[in-house]
XYZ file of C-alpha atoms in Angstrom:
784
model
C 0.000 0.000 0.000
C 1.147 3.535 -0.791
C 2.624 5.186 2.320
C 1.423 8.606 1.111
C -2.123 7.529 1.873
C -1.603 5.227 4.867
C 0.315 7.895 6.804
C -2.522 10.404 6.255
C -4.708 7.946 8.152
C -2.052 8.062 10.937
C -1.293 4.348 11.087
C 2.308 5.376 11.847
C 1.147 7.013 15.100
C -0.718 3.842 16.082
C 2.331 1.655 15.410
C 4.584 4.057 17.315
C 2.245 3.831 20.336
C 2.171 0.017 20.092
C 5.977 -0.114 19.846
C 6.167 1.497 23.282
C 4.855 -1.748 24.808
C 7.786 -3.825 23.509
C 10.440 -5.029 25.970
C 13.247 -5.187 23.407
C 14.610 -2.487 21.134
C 14.574 -5.077 18.361
C 10.867 -5.778 18.972
C 10.050 -2.074 19.045
C 11.761 -1.592 15.682
C 9.752 -4.453 14.161
C 6.445 -2.900 15.289
C 7.330 0.549 13.963
C 8.372 -0.934 10.614
C 5.152 -2.960 10.181
C 3.293 -2.413 6.915
C -0.362 -3.324 6.307
C -0.675 -6.568 4.362
C -3.087 -7.039 1.453
C -2.851 -10.854 1.663
C -5.931 -12.115 3.523
C -4.181 -15.276 4.749
C -1.311 -13.257 6.170
C -3.757 -10.850 7.834
C -5.656 -13.739 9.417
C -2.390 -15.225 10.677
C -1.310 -11.877 12.164
C -4.641 -11.445 13.986
C -4.580 -15.039 15.252
C -1.060 -14.493 16.570
C -2.235 -11.320 18.364
C -5.161 -13.265 19.840
C -2.803 -15.977 21.119
C -0.476 -13.378 22.649
C -3.484 -11.703 24.278
C -4.358 -15.048 25.868
C -0.762 -15.515 27.064
C -0.650 -12.072 28.676
C -4.099 -11.778 30.206
C -5.304 -15.354 30.767
C -2.260 -17.604 31.141
C -0.169 -15.014 33.016
C 2.882 -15.516 30.777
C 4.363 -12.037 31.188
C 6.619 -10.249 28.713
C 9.873 -11.244 27.016
C 12.873 -10.866 29.344
C 14.850 -7.798 28.349
C 18.415 -8.056 27.077
C 20.712 -5.587 25.333
C 22.007 -5.382 21.767
C 24.198 -8.481 21.687
C 24.331 -9.161 17.938
C 27.762 -7.548 17.610
C 29.364 -9.232 20.705
C 28.001 -12.651 19.662
C 29.342 -12.135 16.145
C 32.791 -11.332 17.604
C 32.627 -14.425 19.816
C 31.920 -16.547 16.723
C 35.161 -15.156 15.216
C 37.132 -16.081 18.362
C 37.266 -12.752 20.198
C 37.084 -12.608 23.973
C 34.097 -10.704 25.380
C 34.003 -8.443 28.413
C 32.152 -9.254 31.634
C 29.296 -6.918 30.705
C 28.904 -8.404 27.221
C 28.867 -11.958 28.581
C 26.218 -10.972 31.150
C 24.010 -9.625 28.322
C 24.442 -12.934 26.479
C 23.322 -14.728 29.661
C 20.200 -12.533 29.711
C 19.558 -13.514 26.090
C 19.846 -17.208 26.990
C 17.527 -16.718 30.009
C 15.001 -14.886 27.822
C 15.019 -17.728 25.271
C 14.675 -20.318 28.050
C 11.707 -18.588 29.692
C 9.921 -18.047 26.376
C 10.431 -21.659 25.293
C 9.493 -23.247 28.610
C 6.613 -20.852 29.228
C 4.849 -21.770 25.994
C 5.804 -25.383 25.288
C 3.011 -26.944 27.374
C 0.196 -24.503 26.652
C -2.630 -25.509 24.320
C -4.519 -23.289 21.893
C -1.519 -21.177 20.783
C -0.278 -22.959 17.623
C 1.276 -19.868 16.022
C 3.204 -18.908 19.154
C 4.431 -22.447 19.714
C 5.548 -22.734 16.094
C 7.662 -19.609 16.689
C 9.084 -20.407 20.137
C 9.698 -24.090 19.322
C 12.783 -22.974 17.368
C 14.360 -21.231 20.373
C 17.684 -22.593 21.634
C 19.171 -22.177 25.093
C 22.153 -23.609 27.004
C 21.065 -23.608 30.635
C 24.434 -24.882 31.862
C 26.245 -21.992 30.183
C 23.711 -19.574 31.682
C 24.352 -20.997 35.161
C 28.143 -20.898 34.691
C 28.033 -17.253 33.672
C 25.869 -16.421 36.685
C 28.272 -18.297 38.975
C 31.436 -16.678 37.592
C 30.606 -13.097 36.585
C 29.715 -10.773 39.431
C 29.120 -7.474 37.627
C 29.799 -5.539 34.462
C 33.552 -5.448 35.230
C 34.382 -8.147 37.793
C 34.354 -11.895 38.469
C 33.516 -13.781 41.635
C 36.524 -15.066 43.602
C 35.115 -18.559 43.104
C 35.108 -18.285 39.289
C 37.986 -20.801 39.379
C 40.138 -22.507 41.999
C 43.219 -20.740 40.700
C 41.566 -17.311 40.854
C 40.419 -18.027 44.395
C 43.981 -18.969 45.406
C 45.538 -15.905 43.765
C 43.056 -13.482 45.329
C 43.517 -15.112 48.745
C 47.281 -14.546 48.470
C 46.735 -10.969 47.322
C 44.556 -10.244 50.336
C 47.075 -11.830 52.689
C 49.987 -9.924 51.127
C 48.073 -6.640 51.286
C 47.589 -7.165 54.992
C 51.313 -7.853 55.508
C 52.355 -4.741 53.584
C 49.882 -2.527 55.460
C 50.954 -4.030 58.774
C 54.610 -3.360 57.966
C 53.964 0.198 56.857
C 51.879 0.877 59.929
C 55.102 0.500 61.953
C 56.503 3.494 60.074
C 53.343 5.466 60.827
C 53.250 4.725 64.544
C 56.960 4.082 65.235
C 60.077 6.207 65.244
C 59.565 7.313 61.640
C 56.237 8.984 62.442
C 57.874 12.382 62.942
C 59.275 12.281 59.394
C 55.867 11.829 57.757
C 53.656 14.537 56.309
C 50.529 12.538 57.198
C 50.114 9.266 59.154
C 48.644 7.352 56.181
C 49.539 4.637 53.665
C 48.787 5.414 50.021
C 49.492 3.973 46.542
C 51.621 5.304 43.707
C 52.342 3.331 40.488
C 50.427 0.364 41.952
C 52.835 0.187 44.895
C 52.272 0.982 48.580
C 54.105 4.167 49.728
C 54.198 6.594 52.683
C 54.195 10.457 52.467
C 57.515 11.816 53.806
C 58.326 15.465 54.408
C 60.773 16.805 51.841
C 63.344 17.780 54.454
C 63.281 14.220 55.902
C 63.472 12.219 52.695
C 67.029 11.136 53.362
C 66.074 9.701 56.726
C 63.682 7.067 55.201
C 65.531 4.552 53.032
C 63.593 3.473 49.998
C 62.532 4.248 46.437
C 60.879 7.624 45.616
C 57.842 7.134 43.337
C 56.314 10.613 43.295
C 56.205 14.014 44.989
C 53.487 16.583 45.519
C 53.058 19.602 43.264
C 54.340 21.881 46.028
C 57.432 19.708 46.497
C 56.758 19.506 50.246
C 55.945 15.779 50.221
C 57.766 12.801 48.767
C 56.026 9.428 48.320
C 58.600 6.803 49.269
C 58.403 3.025 49.097
C 60.462 1.786 52.079
C 63.096 -0.748 51.100
C 61.666 -3.196 53.636
C 58.402 -3.557 51.600
C 60.051 -3.429 48.181
C 60.058 -7.213 47.734
C 56.557 -7.494 49.136
C 55.302 -4.963 46.580
C 57.090 -6.829 43.811
C 55.385 -10.032 44.885
C 52.019 -8.230 44.969
C 52.450 -6.924 41.424
C 53.267 -10.449 40.257
C 50.091 -11.782 41.891
C 47.997 -9.010 40.365
C 49.404 -9.890 36.966
C 48.568 -13.556 37.581
C 45.021 -12.521 38.590
C 44.565 -10.551 35.372
C 45.784 -13.473 33.291
C 43.369 -15.869 35.054
C 40.415 -13.486 34.562
C 41.256 -13.225 30.862
C 41.445 -17.020 30.644
C 38.010 -17.417 32.271
C 36.424 -14.776 29.994
C 38.070 -16.327 26.949
C 36.691 -19.762 27.887
C 33.165 -18.403 28.324
C 33.474 -16.442 25.067
C 34.603 -19.602 23.272
C 31.514 -21.459 24.518
C 29.326 -18.563 23.368
C 31.025 -18.590 19.967
C 30.225 -22.286 19.471
C 26.473 -21.616 19.805
C 26.651 -18.106 18.366
C 24.629 -18.904 15.250
C 21.774 -20.299 17.332
C 21.909 -17.302 19.652
C 21.639 -14.899 16.707
C 18.595 -16.864 15.557
C 17.169 -16.552 19.095
C 17.468 -12.779 18.855
C 15.363 -12.766 15.670
C 12.701 -15.082 17.162
C 12.476 -13.227 20.476
C 12.215 -9.885 18.666
C 9.254 -11.203 16.621
C 7.639 -12.682 19.729
C 8.160 -9.437 21.639
C 6.648 -7.436 18.765
C 3.512 -9.607 18.733
C 3.152 -9.336 22.500
C 3.402 -5.542 22.139
C 0.604 -5.563 19.528
C -1.564 -7.643 21.882
C -0.902 -5.390 24.881
C -1.663 -2.228 22.897
C -4.860 -3.847 21.559
C -5.885 -4.623 25.137
C -5.127 -1.047 26.240
C -7.471 0.451 23.618
C -10.119 -2.200 24.461
C -9.771 -3.677 21.005
C -11.539 -6.774 19.674
C -10.476 -9.212 16.984
C -12.521 -8.339 13.882
C -13.865 -10.806 11.370
C -11.989 -10.656 8.087
C -13.238 -10.881 4.490
C -12.004 -10.094 1.003
C -15.294 -9.059 -0.553
C -15.104 -5.374 0.384
C -17.576 -5.601 3.281
C -16.973 -3.362 6.301
C -19.246 -3.429 9.342
C -18.055 -1.386 12.312
C -20.114 -1.668 15.503
C -19.583 1.012 18.135
C -16.174 1.967 16.728
C -13.957 4.458 18.614
C -11.050 6.314 17.035
C -7.990 5.165 19.032
C -6.213 8.545 18.879
C -9.079 10.401 20.571
C -9.295 10.491 24.366
C -11.293 7.390 25.371
C -13.255 9.489 27.881
C -14.389 11.875 25.145
C -14.747 9.714 22.025
C -18.314 8.836 20.944
C -18.770 5.335 19.426
C -19.920 5.241 15.780
C -21.475 2.358 13.837
C -21.618 2.063 10.028
C -21.666 -0.489 7.211
C -20.497 -0.456 3.586
C -20.005 -3.073 0.890
C -23.279 -4.991 1.231
C -26.356 -3.141 -0.075
C -24.255 -0.197 -1.266
C -20.588 0.373 -2.038
C -20.275 4.028 -1.041
C -21.652 6.174 1.745
C -22.209 9.868 1.003
C -21.769 11.374 4.451
C -23.208 14.844 5.032
C -24.151 17.023 7.966
C -22.973 20.015 9.919
C -19.367 21.017 10.360
C -17.693 19.677 13.550
C -20.212 16.825 13.419
C -17.587 14.113 13.121
C -17.644 13.342 9.370
C -13.881 13.504 8.854
C -13.119 11.572 12.065
C -15.523 8.830 10.968
C -13.982 8.683 7.503
C -10.449 8.401 8.957
C -11.589 5.819 11.521
C -12.838 3.452 8.783
C -9.564 3.618 6.881
C -7.478 3.352 10.048
C -9.391 0.275 11.244
C -8.709 -1.475 7.934
C -4.983 -0.684 8.202
C -4.809 -1.720 11.883
C -6.380 -5.102 11.160
C -3.988 -5.640 8.241
C -1.067 -4.986 10.640
C -2.397 -7.556 13.131
C -3.894 -5.058 15.593
C -7.333 -5.424 17.147
C -9.770 -2.557 16.567
C -11.494 -0.551 19.341
C -15.058 -1.582 18.524
C -17.760 -4.004 19.684
C -17.643 -7.767 19.113
C -19.051 -8.784 15.731
C -17.315 -5.994 13.798
C -16.004 -7.046 10.383
C -13.201 -5.605 8.267
C -12.284 -6.158 4.609
C -8.736 -6.682 3.384
C -8.161 -4.244 0.508
C -5.360 -4.254 -2.033
C -5.114 -0.467 -1.718
C -6.432 2.200 0.635
C -6.661 5.687 -0.915
C -7.618 8.869 0.884
C -7.725 12.603 0.395
C -8.356 14.324 3.699
C -8.038 17.889 4.930
C -6.283 20.915 3.475
C -3.748 19.731 0.921
C -2.347 23.122 -0.113
C 1.267 22.823 -1.296
C 3.378 25.994 -1.207
C 6.482 24.199 -2.456
C 4.725 23.001 -5.590
C 2.750 26.269 -6.032
C -0.544 24.383 -5.801
C -3.761 25.796 -4.370
C -5.938 23.743 -2.054
C -8.205 22.735 -4.931
C -5.308 21.921 -7.282
C -3.508 19.783 -4.727
C -6.790 18.163 -3.745
C -7.628 17.300 -7.365
C -4.094 16.015 -8.007
C -4.740 13.308 -5.433
C -8.234 12.634 -6.786
C -6.823 12.170 -10.287
C -4.255 9.651 -9.016
C -6.954 7.804 -7.079
C -9.263 7.620 -10.107
C -6.413 6.220 -12.199
C -5.363 3.584 -9.647
C -8.657 2.574 -7.983
C -9.972 -0.933 -8.606
C -12.554 -3.358 -7.228
C -10.192 -4.159 -4.349
C -9.686 -0.536 -3.277
C -11.037 1.451 -0.348
C -11.484 5.131 -1.271
C -11.980 7.863 1.349
C -12.570 11.394 0.034
C -13.179 14.360 2.322
C -15.189 17.268 0.855
C -14.950 15.984 -2.734
C -15.043 18.894 -5.205
C -14.550 21.527 -2.530
C -12.370 24.614 -2.818
C -13.743 25.874 -6.130
C -16.957 27.103 -7.785
C -19.808 25.068 -6.211
C -21.514 24.341 -9.541
C -18.335 23.018 -11.068
C -17.293 21.337 -7.827
C -20.507 19.319 -7.488
C -20.360 18.381 -11.175
C -16.817 17.077 -10.768
C -17.878 15.239 -7.599
C -20.722 13.455 -9.422
C -18.391 12.413 -12.219
C -15.759 11.095 -9.803
C -18.363 9.107 -7.847
C -19.672 7.628 -11.101
C -16.130 6.615 -12.072
C -15.429 4.989 -8.692
C -18.721 3.093 -8.789
C -17.967 1.813 -12.266
C -14.608 0.368 -11.234
C -16.153 -1.461 -8.274
C -14.431 0.411 -5.436
C -16.073 1.083 -2.104
C -15.608 3.775 0.505
C -16.917 6.978 2.068
C -17.252 10.487 0.651
C -18.125 13.547 2.748
C -19.878 16.552 1.221
C -22.000 19.656 1.748
C -23.213 19.746 -1.887
C -27.010 19.482 -2.111
C -26.943 18.273 -5.783
C -24.570 15.467 -4.769
C -27.009 14.381 -2.043
C -29.798 14.292 -4.654
C -27.491 12.349 -6.977
C -26.999 9.730 -4.268
C -30.793 9.318 -3.972
C -31.083 8.410 -7.644
C -27.868 6.417 -8.158
C -27.480 2.729 -7.379
C -24.481 1.723 -5.289
C -24.237 4.881 -3.162
C -26.320 5.693 -0.087
C -26.911 8.938 1.757
C -25.933 9.091 5.402
C -25.890 11.918 7.909
C -24.104 12.771 11.098
C -26.889 13.301 13.602
C -27.452 16.803 14.956
C -29.681 17.991 17.809
C -31.951 20.610 16.197
C -32.865 22.147 19.567
C -29.301 22.696 20.852
C -27.569 22.769 17.446
C -24.949 20.415 18.878
C -23.581 17.334 17.053
C -24.509 13.882 18.384
C -21.609 12.080 16.636
C -23.730 9.188 15.363
C -24.639 8.151 11.812
C -28.100 7.789 10.336
C -28.099 5.709 7.152
C -30.548 6.637 4.384
C -31.008 10.318 5.194
C -28.870 13.240 4.009
C -27.754 15.729 6.622
C -28.449 19.435 6.616
C -25.348 21.581 6.821
C -27.000 23.908 9.376
C -24.424 26.514 8.451
C -26.784 29.452 9.063
C -27.959 28.048 12.400
C -24.375 27.489 13.531
C -23.422 31.030 12.489
C -26.348 32.330 14.535
C -25.193 30.345 17.564
C -21.710 31.776 17.098
C -23.110 35.332 17.199
C -23.403 36.447 13.545
C -25.637 39.515 13.231
C -29.335 38.758 12.471
C -29.392 41.216 9.558
C -26.466 39.430 7.923
C -28.187 36.067 8.465
C -31.416 37.377 6.938
C -29.548 38.564 3.852
C -27.828 35.183 3.635
C -31.215 33.403 3.653
C -32.433 35.662 0.822
C -29.351 34.850 -1.222
C -30.047 31.096 -1.036
C -31.436 29.494 -4.188
C -34.992 28.203 -3.987
C -33.847 24.626 -4.567
C -31.128 24.839 -1.917
C -33.479 26.452 0.605
C -36.176 23.809 0.007
C -33.753 20.906 0.285
C -32.150 22.173 3.498
C -35.587 22.817 5.030
C -36.758 19.362 4.027
C -33.638 17.726 5.478
C -33.996 19.735 8.682
C -37.700 18.837 9.061
C -36.953 15.162 8.421
C -34.277 15.273 11.104
C -36.678 16.882 13.593
C -39.372 14.282 12.853
C -36.832 11.464 13.210
C -35.571 12.754 16.555
C -39.123 13.134 17.865
C -40.131 9.655 16.674
C -37.096 8.133 18.360
C -38.062 9.843 21.621
C -41.570 8.335 21.363
C -40.084 4.936 20.535
C -37.762 5.164 23.544
C -40.723 6.015 25.836
C -42.712 3.073 24.447
C -39.796 0.728 25.022
C -39.467 1.997 28.579
C -43.166 1.301 29.239
C -42.868 -2.153 27.671
C -39.882 -2.964 29.857
C -41.773 -1.848 32.966
C -44.745 -4.066 32.047
C -42.448 -7.012 31.399
C -40.782 -6.399 34.759
C -44.169 -6.432 36.535
C -45.154 -9.588 34.675
C -41.898 -11.232 35.763
C -42.578 -10.213 39.359
C -46.060 -11.824 39.210
C -44.607 -14.988 37.686
C -41.961 -15.097 40.418
C -44.721 -14.744 43.010
C -46.643 -17.653 41.496
C -43.458 -19.714 41.318
C -42.704 -18.948 44.965
C -46.224 -20.015 45.985
C -45.856 -23.249 44.026
C -42.568 -24.013 45.765
C -44.073 -23.294 49.166
C -47.025 -25.550 48.322
C -44.714 -28.354 47.241
C -42.643 -27.954 50.413
C -45.766 -28.120 52.605
C -47.021 -31.202 50.753
C -43.612 -32.869 51.019
C -43.385 -32.147 54.746
C -46.931 -33.448 55.226
C -46.070 -36.729 53.509
C -42.945 -37.133 55.611
C -44.836 -36.336 58.816
C -47.590 -38.825 57.914
C -45.050 -41.560 57.297
C -43.332 -40.774 60.589
C -46.624 -40.967 62.524
C -47.618 -44.263 60.903
C -44.136 -45.688 61.544
C -44.164 -44.684 65.217
C -47.675 -46.043 65.849
C -46.885 -49.245 63.956
C -43.809 -49.812 66.120
C -45.843 -49.135 69.241
C -48.551 -51.582 68.130
C -45.919 -54.211 67.280
C -44.425 -53.977 70.762
C -47.889 -54.388 72.355
C -48.669 -57.414 70.181
C -45.328 -58.937 71.148
C -46.278 -58.564 74.816
C -49.662 -60.279 74.216
C -47.917 -63.107 72.347
C -45.495 -63.613 75.243
C -48.449 -63.878 77.674
C -50.220 -66.577 75.670
C -47.035 -68.570 75.123
C -47.155 -69.524 78.821
C -48.415 -73.009 79.666
C -50.708 -71.635 82.395
C -52.472 -68.270 81.887
C -53.542 -66.718 85.160
C -56.255 -64.137 85.863
C -53.558 -61.500 86.210
C -52.281 -62.398 82.772
C -55.750 -61.931 81.274
C -56.110 -58.536 82.948
C -52.720 -57.528 81.555
C -53.746 -58.724 78.044
C -56.990 -56.673 78.185
C -54.967 -53.631 79.240
C -52.682 -54.111 76.260
C -55.756 -54.488 73.967
C -57.068 -51.135 75.220
C -53.718 -49.540 74.396
C -53.949 -50.988 70.861
C -57.340 -49.349 70.393
C -55.854 -46.057 71.605
C -53.018 -46.349 69.066
C -55.565 -46.997 66.290
C -57.580 -43.915 67.309
C -54.429 -41.774 67.434
C -53.527 -42.789 63.909
C -56.964 -41.778 62.574
C -56.825 -38.530 64.510
C -53.317 -37.504 63.387
C -53.617 -38.438 59.668
C -55.842 -35.844 58.022
C -58.546 -36.969 55.698
C -58.474 -35.561 52.139
C -61.480 -33.659 50.918
C -63.450 -35.097 47.981
C -63.948 -32.685 45.044
C -66.161 -32.600 41.967
C -65.865 -30.567 38.727
C -66.946 -26.917 38.908
C -69.782 -25.684 36.654
C -71.451 -22.326 36.101
C -74.307 -23.552 38.273
C -72.358 -24.645 41.373
C -70.003 -21.654 41.765
C -70.525 -17.918 42.103
C -68.485 -14.881 43.310
C -67.296 -15.629 46.822
C -67.258 -19.421 46.365
C -64.277 -21.433 47.562
C -62.781 -23.548 44.753
C -59.842 -25.907 44.318
C -57.358 -25.195 41.472
C -56.046 -28.575 40.430
C -52.950 -27.442 38.442
C -51.799 -25.226 41.348
C -52.992 -27.681 44.049
C -54.429 -24.863 46.168
C -57.763 -23.340 47.181
C -58.925 -19.923 45.995
C -61.853 -17.536 46.118
C -63.990 -16.764 43.034
C -64.035 -13.013 42.205
C -66.033 -12.928 38.956
C -67.218 -14.974 35.961
C -66.408 -14.112 32.333
C -68.419 -14.956 29.213
C -65.505 -16.723 27.535
C -65.602 -19.412 30.216
C -62.749 -18.043 32.332
C -63.042 -17.356 36.051
C -61.188 -14.630 37.952
C -59.845 -16.039 41.213
C -57.610 -14.864 44.034
C -55.165 -16.905 46.110
C -52.201 -15.889 48.235
C -52.619 -12.207 47.298
C -52.463 -13.056 43.574
C -55.325 -12.421 41.132
C -55.485 -14.413 37.906
C -57.828 -15.921 35.311
C -58.201 -19.693 34.986
C -60.387 -21.953 32.862
C -63.579 -23.248 34.428
C -62.458 -26.795 33.595
C -59.416 -26.363 35.876
C -61.624 -25.697 38.937
C -63.281 -28.056 41.378
C -65.628 -27.565 44.334
C -65.867 -29.550 47.572
C -68.380 -32.408 47.429
C -71.345 -31.537 49.667
C -72.468 -35.194 49.932
C -72.160 -37.306 53.066
C -68.648 -37.567 54.292
C -67.094 -40.936 53.805
C -65.894 -42.719 56.864
C -62.166 -42.795 56.945
C -60.715 -46.204 56.391
C -59.243 -47.864 59.409
C -55.525 -48.170 59.543
C -54.776 -51.853 59.678
C -51.789 -52.797 61.752
C -50.280 -56.037 60.567
C -47.988 -57.742 62.971
C -44.793 -59.017 61.419
C -42.446 -61.288 63.237
C -38.863 -60.073 62.605
C -37.933 -56.457 61.726
C -37.447 -55.573 57.989
C -33.801 -54.759 57.133
C -33.297 -51.001 56.368
C -32.136 -50.114 52.803
C -28.715 -48.398 52.906
C -28.241 -47.482 49.234
C -30.124 -46.652 46.031
C -29.092 -46.987 42.354
C -30.517 -44.351 39.964
C -28.262 -45.045 36.953
C -30.325 -44.962 33.746
C -32.972 -42.562 35.107
C -33.381 -38.993 33.893
C -32.800 -36.132 36.326
C -36.461 -35.663 37.274
C -37.046 -39.384 37.894
C -33.803 -39.746 39.836
C -34.548 -36.788 42.121
C -37.988 -38.237 42.953
C -36.485 -41.660 43.751
C -33.741 -40.101 45.911
C -36.327 -37.996 47.789
C -38.424 -41.075 48.608
C -35.290 -43.033 49.553
C -34.236 -40.331 52.042
C -37.794 -40.364 53.519
C -37.411 -44.086 54.232
C -33.880 -43.609 55.565
C -35.077 -40.918 58.016
C -37.861 -43.210 59.225
C -35.305 -45.990 59.688
C -33.076 -43.616 61.717
C -30.132 -44.177 59.386
C -27.087 -41.934 59.799
C -25.521 -42.289 56.322
C -26.851 -43.558 52.976
C -25.257 -44.217 49.581
C -26.620 -42.917 46.258
C -25.230 -44.589 43.111
C -25.561 -42.275 40.080
C -22.521 -43.091 37.916
C -20.017 -40.675 36.362
C -21.343 -40.006 32.836
C -21.458 -36.315 31.889
C -21.795 -35.304 35.541
C -25.272 -33.804 35.023
C -27.075 -36.394 37.183
C -24.422 -36.138 39.942
C -24.575 -32.331 40.002
C -28.401 -32.292 40.119
C -28.522 -34.830 42.992
C -25.837 -33.029 45.020
C -27.537 -29.662 44.443
C -30.805 -31.169 45.746
C -28.991 -32.585 48.809
C -27.393 -29.171 49.447
C -30.868 -27.623 49.974
C -32.480 -30.634 51.736
C -33.209 -29.918 55.431
C -32.984 -33.628 56.246
C -29.355 -33.813 55.046
C -26.535 -32.688 57.329
C -23.697 -33.093 54.768
C -22.671 -35.108 51.713
C -19.450 -36.197 49.985
C -18.122 -38.032 46.915
C -16.918 -41.578 47.305
C -13.214 -42.149 47.881
C -10.968 -44.710 46.222
C -12.584 -48.144 46.623
C -16.067 -46.658 47.286
C -16.910 -45.616 43.727
C -15.257 -42.143 43.727
C -17.225 -39.637 41.552
C -19.812 -42.297 40.658
C -21.432 -42.290 44.125
C -22.491 -39.744 46.748
C -22.649 -40.450 50.500
C -25.203 -38.350 52.447
C -25.132 -37.916 56.235
C -28.659 -37.417 57.648
C -29.659 -35.221 60.584
């Protein structure tokens, strides 16, 4: 793509901002040098790579590439056999560490094929990295332990330094102290010396190494330490030789893998550049757009990334489907040019691998070329007026545009006579339509707006404007041209009314009619949208009230089910207790009549037990409520105020009114609703049936309690019902823990059963099975 046009859309500023997120100078340079691709496969690969890097940074917690310096030149010298300095070797170690972290950090992650294909080629020598860390202390020094020999030499140097200082201290504190200028030991020419007064220099035997500028002090090396200093210099020379040997050895090892390290630099720079693109995309709240090659652009809630995110107003638009070009009109400062630049910039960003700051679902086309002519193009150097320079670009665009081009023209035909300008604009639009291009053109020309109404392939659009405040709304309305509102804006800015009145009189009839029509259409549209918004608000409120009523009905149903469930459990408990009591009494009677001789006392005791059995039977009938018998409701047997039974809700209600369509208005639990007459029943007024006696059957030997249940093969609803009944029986049998076998499967049945147990008042706790018990295929429940 031609840089003359892409830089006018400011893609270079976007890339410069993204480059600031790179860790490496090499990565930063790659980002700044990026050029938009016109190959759809390459664009897709770039965006997928950015998506993978986004996942690494913000989901997998990978972090950024470890920083290292420019080591290409030192590594190249090491390959040729040169010895590197401590600082250069440390930078190489950082390179190796960076390669190691990038390779290890991505090798086991799934869903990042492009990243793994890149980092799989990284090489690192961890042993060399560790050796460098163990031997090199700083930019200009080695650790004493870098080698045994270096440790020995430095130990001797330290010991010898102490001996020399100890010897010289005798001069400072002994009989020679009066000859010294200062009681100190210093160094001259790498040898230890003492400062002697000039008049006393003959009294201290030794070698003079230096004197002060004033000549008052001589720096003398006493003859007693001369040999010690010589030995020290020898050791220092040995130390230097050993350091050079260690650095040369490390440099040699670096040189052997130098080619792979240079390749690492290239890979890490690319990886760092892609991470920078992902981080910048995240910062601008960008999303990965869909990509096509058919010229279709659909931007949803797009925000220009170079405008303050707290001030930018999202814009949505679409081109390339029903129409190829949008003719964008409306008032000045309404956002036409920003919108035009945003569309072109989004296309370039996506082609560079950057996400776009828009809503999910946005789609961008990959164009072969992106052309634009935006703003004042006056050229003093080339002696071109605004119109001439503007038309020079338009001519080039018309000559180069094709079916795979995006064309963005700001104020086409402006800067010259309006009649000629609009005529040229129509001709240019016709040419661009004929060659199959797509894009956006901004204008204030009324004839061009009319042309768009009657020409296939181009659609009018307007930047919305509040007619009451005369302020732009920065949103696009497709299908309607926008009024320029130039006179209204001038009035708001303070132009004299007399001047405005003259300006209105100078307008042509056609221009005045069109602007008035556009303004009236805009006012009607704004008013209709207000009405629509009010209607939607009312609809939402009604839906909210309906939801509240439905929630109330649902709550009542749950309460009813809970009451019924508790009643069943209580009934079973009562029957179980009375049955046990009756069984014990029967056992006592049986024991009496097993005796060979039954006395009068035994008979009295048996009659007493029989009376207790009758009491138990009466208690059972008293404590188990009898269900009411109902019959179908008809228009004849109910009226307002009647009590009815609603079968589908399993509750009683009061009749409020009857309707002709066969529905009945009823009220229950504070809720009013309409139900069908066929869903109602009334209590049977006939003679009450005598409740059946509860028969107590004596069984010799107690039935063994059931400790587990298997619900494999049942659906969720069936399984929950079976588990509920099973827990009822377990509670009656006073069991402490039961086992529910549900299998592993998809986990849906297990989750549903455990969720039911979590809210069951009869259950104290529950757990999965452990190894040997069935693990995730069973659940153990502890009962209260």
